[in-house]
One Martini backbone bead per residue (centre of mass of N, CA, C, O) as a GRO file, in nm:
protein
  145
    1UNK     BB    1  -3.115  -0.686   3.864
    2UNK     BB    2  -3.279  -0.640   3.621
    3UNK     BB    3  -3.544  -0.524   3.763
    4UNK     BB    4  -3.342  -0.243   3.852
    5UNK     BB    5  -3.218  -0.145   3.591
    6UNK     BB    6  -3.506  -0.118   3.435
    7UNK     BB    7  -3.625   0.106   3.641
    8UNK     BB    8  -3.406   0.295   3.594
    9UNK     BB    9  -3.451   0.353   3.330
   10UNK     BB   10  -3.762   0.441   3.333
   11UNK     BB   11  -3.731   0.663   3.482
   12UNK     BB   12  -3.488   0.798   3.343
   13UNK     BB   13  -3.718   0.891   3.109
   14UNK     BB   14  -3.969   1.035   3.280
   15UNK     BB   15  -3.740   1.233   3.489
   16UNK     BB   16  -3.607   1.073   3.714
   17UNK     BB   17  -3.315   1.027   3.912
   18UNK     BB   18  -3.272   0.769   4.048
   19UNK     BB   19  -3.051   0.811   4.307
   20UNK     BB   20  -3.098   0.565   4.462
   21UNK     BB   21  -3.159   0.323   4.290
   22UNK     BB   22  -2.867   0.315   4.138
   23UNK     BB   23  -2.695   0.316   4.384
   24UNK     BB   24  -2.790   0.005   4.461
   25UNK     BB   25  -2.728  -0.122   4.212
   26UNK     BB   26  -2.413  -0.055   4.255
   27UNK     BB   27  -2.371  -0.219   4.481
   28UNK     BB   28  -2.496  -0.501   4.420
   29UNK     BB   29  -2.246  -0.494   4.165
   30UNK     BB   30  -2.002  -0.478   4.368
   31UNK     BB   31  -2.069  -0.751   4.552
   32UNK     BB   32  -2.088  -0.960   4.289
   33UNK     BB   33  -1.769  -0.872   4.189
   34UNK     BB   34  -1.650  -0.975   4.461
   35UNK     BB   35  -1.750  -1.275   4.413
   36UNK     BB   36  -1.546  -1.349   4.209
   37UNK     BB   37  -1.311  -1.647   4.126
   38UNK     BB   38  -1.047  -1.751   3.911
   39UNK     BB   39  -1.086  -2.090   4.024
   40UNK     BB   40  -1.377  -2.035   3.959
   41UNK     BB   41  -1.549  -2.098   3.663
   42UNK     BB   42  -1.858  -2.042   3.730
   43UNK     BB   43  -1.830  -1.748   3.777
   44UNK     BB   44  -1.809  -1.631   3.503
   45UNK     BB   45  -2.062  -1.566   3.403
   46UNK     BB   46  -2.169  -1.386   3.631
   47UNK     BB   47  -1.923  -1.198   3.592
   48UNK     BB   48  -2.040  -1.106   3.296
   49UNK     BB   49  -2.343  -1.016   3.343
   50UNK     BB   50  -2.254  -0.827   3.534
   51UNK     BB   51  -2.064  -0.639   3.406
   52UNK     BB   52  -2.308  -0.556   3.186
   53UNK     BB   53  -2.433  -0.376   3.408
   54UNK     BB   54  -2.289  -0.196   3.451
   55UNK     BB   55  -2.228  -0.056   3.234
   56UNK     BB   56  -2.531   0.033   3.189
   57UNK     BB   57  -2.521   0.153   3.502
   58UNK     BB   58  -2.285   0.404   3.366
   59UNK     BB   59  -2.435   0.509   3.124
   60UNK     BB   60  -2.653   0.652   3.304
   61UNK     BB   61  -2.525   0.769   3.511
   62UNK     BB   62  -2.359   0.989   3.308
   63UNK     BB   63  -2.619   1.113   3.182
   64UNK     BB   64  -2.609   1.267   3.532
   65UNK     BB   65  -2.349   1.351   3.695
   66UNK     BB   66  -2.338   1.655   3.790
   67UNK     BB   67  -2.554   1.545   4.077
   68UNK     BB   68  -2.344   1.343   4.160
   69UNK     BB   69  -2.178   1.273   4.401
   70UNK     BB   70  -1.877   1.136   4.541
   71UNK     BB   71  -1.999   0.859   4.686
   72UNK     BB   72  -2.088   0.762   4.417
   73UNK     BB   73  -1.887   0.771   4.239
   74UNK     BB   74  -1.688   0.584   4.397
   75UNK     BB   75  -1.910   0.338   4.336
   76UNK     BB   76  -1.852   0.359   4.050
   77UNK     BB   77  -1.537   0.326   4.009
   78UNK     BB   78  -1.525   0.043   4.155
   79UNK     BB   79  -1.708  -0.105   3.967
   80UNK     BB   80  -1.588  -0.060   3.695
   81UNK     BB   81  -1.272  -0.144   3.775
   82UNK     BB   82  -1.378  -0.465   3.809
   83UNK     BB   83  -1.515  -0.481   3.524
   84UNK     BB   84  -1.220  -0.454   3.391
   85UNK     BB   85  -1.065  -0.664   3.507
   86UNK     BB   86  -1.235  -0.870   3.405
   87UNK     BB   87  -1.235  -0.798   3.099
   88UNK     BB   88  -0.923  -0.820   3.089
   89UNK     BB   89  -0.793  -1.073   3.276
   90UNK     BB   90  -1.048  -1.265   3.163
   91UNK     BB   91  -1.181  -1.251   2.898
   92UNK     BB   92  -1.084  -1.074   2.672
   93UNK     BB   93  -1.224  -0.741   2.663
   94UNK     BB   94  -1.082  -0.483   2.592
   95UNK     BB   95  -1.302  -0.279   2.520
   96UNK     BB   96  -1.463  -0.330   2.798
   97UNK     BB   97  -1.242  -0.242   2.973
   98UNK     BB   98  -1.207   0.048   2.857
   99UNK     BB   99  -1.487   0.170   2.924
  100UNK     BB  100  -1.441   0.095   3.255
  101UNK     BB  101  -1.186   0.273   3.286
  102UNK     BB  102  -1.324   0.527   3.149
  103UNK     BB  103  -1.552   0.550   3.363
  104UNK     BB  104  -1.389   0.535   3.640
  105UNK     BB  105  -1.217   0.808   3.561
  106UNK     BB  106  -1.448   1.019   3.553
  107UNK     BB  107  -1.559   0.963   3.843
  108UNK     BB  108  -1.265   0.994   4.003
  109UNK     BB  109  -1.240   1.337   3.890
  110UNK     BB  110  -1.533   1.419   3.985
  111UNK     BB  111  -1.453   1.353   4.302
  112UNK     BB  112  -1.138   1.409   4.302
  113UNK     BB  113  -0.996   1.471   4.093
  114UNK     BB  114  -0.674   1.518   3.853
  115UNK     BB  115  -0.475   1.454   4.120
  116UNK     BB  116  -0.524   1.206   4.214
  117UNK     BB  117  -0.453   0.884   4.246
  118UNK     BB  118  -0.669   0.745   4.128
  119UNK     BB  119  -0.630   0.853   3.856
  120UNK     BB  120  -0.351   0.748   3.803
  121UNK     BB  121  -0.468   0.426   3.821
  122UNK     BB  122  -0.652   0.432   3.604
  123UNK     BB  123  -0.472   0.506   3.388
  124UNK     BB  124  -0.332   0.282   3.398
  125UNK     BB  125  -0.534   0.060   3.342
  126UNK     BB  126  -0.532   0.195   3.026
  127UNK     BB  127  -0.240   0.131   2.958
  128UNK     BB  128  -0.275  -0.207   3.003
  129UNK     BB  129  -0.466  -0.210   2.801
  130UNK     BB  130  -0.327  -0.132   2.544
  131UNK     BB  131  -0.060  -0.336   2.588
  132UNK     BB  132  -0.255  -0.577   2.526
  133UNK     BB  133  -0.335  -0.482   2.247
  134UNK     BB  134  -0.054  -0.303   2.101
  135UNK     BB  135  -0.062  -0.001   2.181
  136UNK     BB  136   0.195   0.179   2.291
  137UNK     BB  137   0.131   0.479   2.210
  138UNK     BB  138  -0.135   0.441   2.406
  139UNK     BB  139  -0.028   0.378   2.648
  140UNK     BB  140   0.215   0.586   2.730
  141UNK     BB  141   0.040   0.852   2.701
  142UNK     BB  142  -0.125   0.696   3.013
  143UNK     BB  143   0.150   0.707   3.148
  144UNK     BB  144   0.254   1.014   3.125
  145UNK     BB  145  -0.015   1.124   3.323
   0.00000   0.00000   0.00000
């Protein structure tokens, strides 16, 4: 994993879009994050290293967003809010928590529009990423979005 993300930063150094590439990264993040299980303690690592994975490859991704898919967006969508809730509900990392659930916010309105309920369901994830963190004023703010 560590050597298919670091491919993707250099191509996309280099000019070149590693659209391919990039969709495999975040499918295969998709699948490991989906493997955490919070009742086994020893997935815990895997699952933050995952996370972290995740993260860095949100942050290539959006800075091409532009040319990226509907289908793209929504499994960048998908991987950044399970790396959120990992990051809020296990970790009790809420800056990390709160980066992928407005990364997967990003990707639900490129690919879905501002309208769609999956936006709304992510901004409540941000709201309550917020209320954990004793934010109230801005968790309502997202709660009334």
């Amino acid at each position: 994993m560590h050597a298919m993300t670091q491919e993707v930063v250099r191509d996309l150094l280099m000019g070149s879009s590693a659209v391919s590439l990039l969709g495999g990264v975040l499918e295969a993040l998709k699948d490991k994050m989906g493997n955490f299980d919070p009742e086994k303690p020893k997935t815990f690592s895997e699952a933050r290293w995952f996370a972290r994975h995740v993260r860095a490859a949100a942050s290539h991704f959006h800075s091409g967003s532009e040319g990226r898919s509907a289908g793209a967006q929504l499994v960048l969508a998908s991987v950044c809010s399970n790396a959120g809730a990992f990051f809020s509900d296990v970790a009790c990392s809420f800056g990390d928590a709160l980066a992928m659930h407005e990364a997967a916010l990003c990707a639900f309105v490129n690919a879905l529009g501002e309208d769609h309920v999956n936006v709304g369901a992510a901004l409540n994830l941000i709201g309550n990423v917020y209320t954990k963190r004793g934010a109230f004023d801005l968790a309502l703010e997202q709660y009334e979005k």
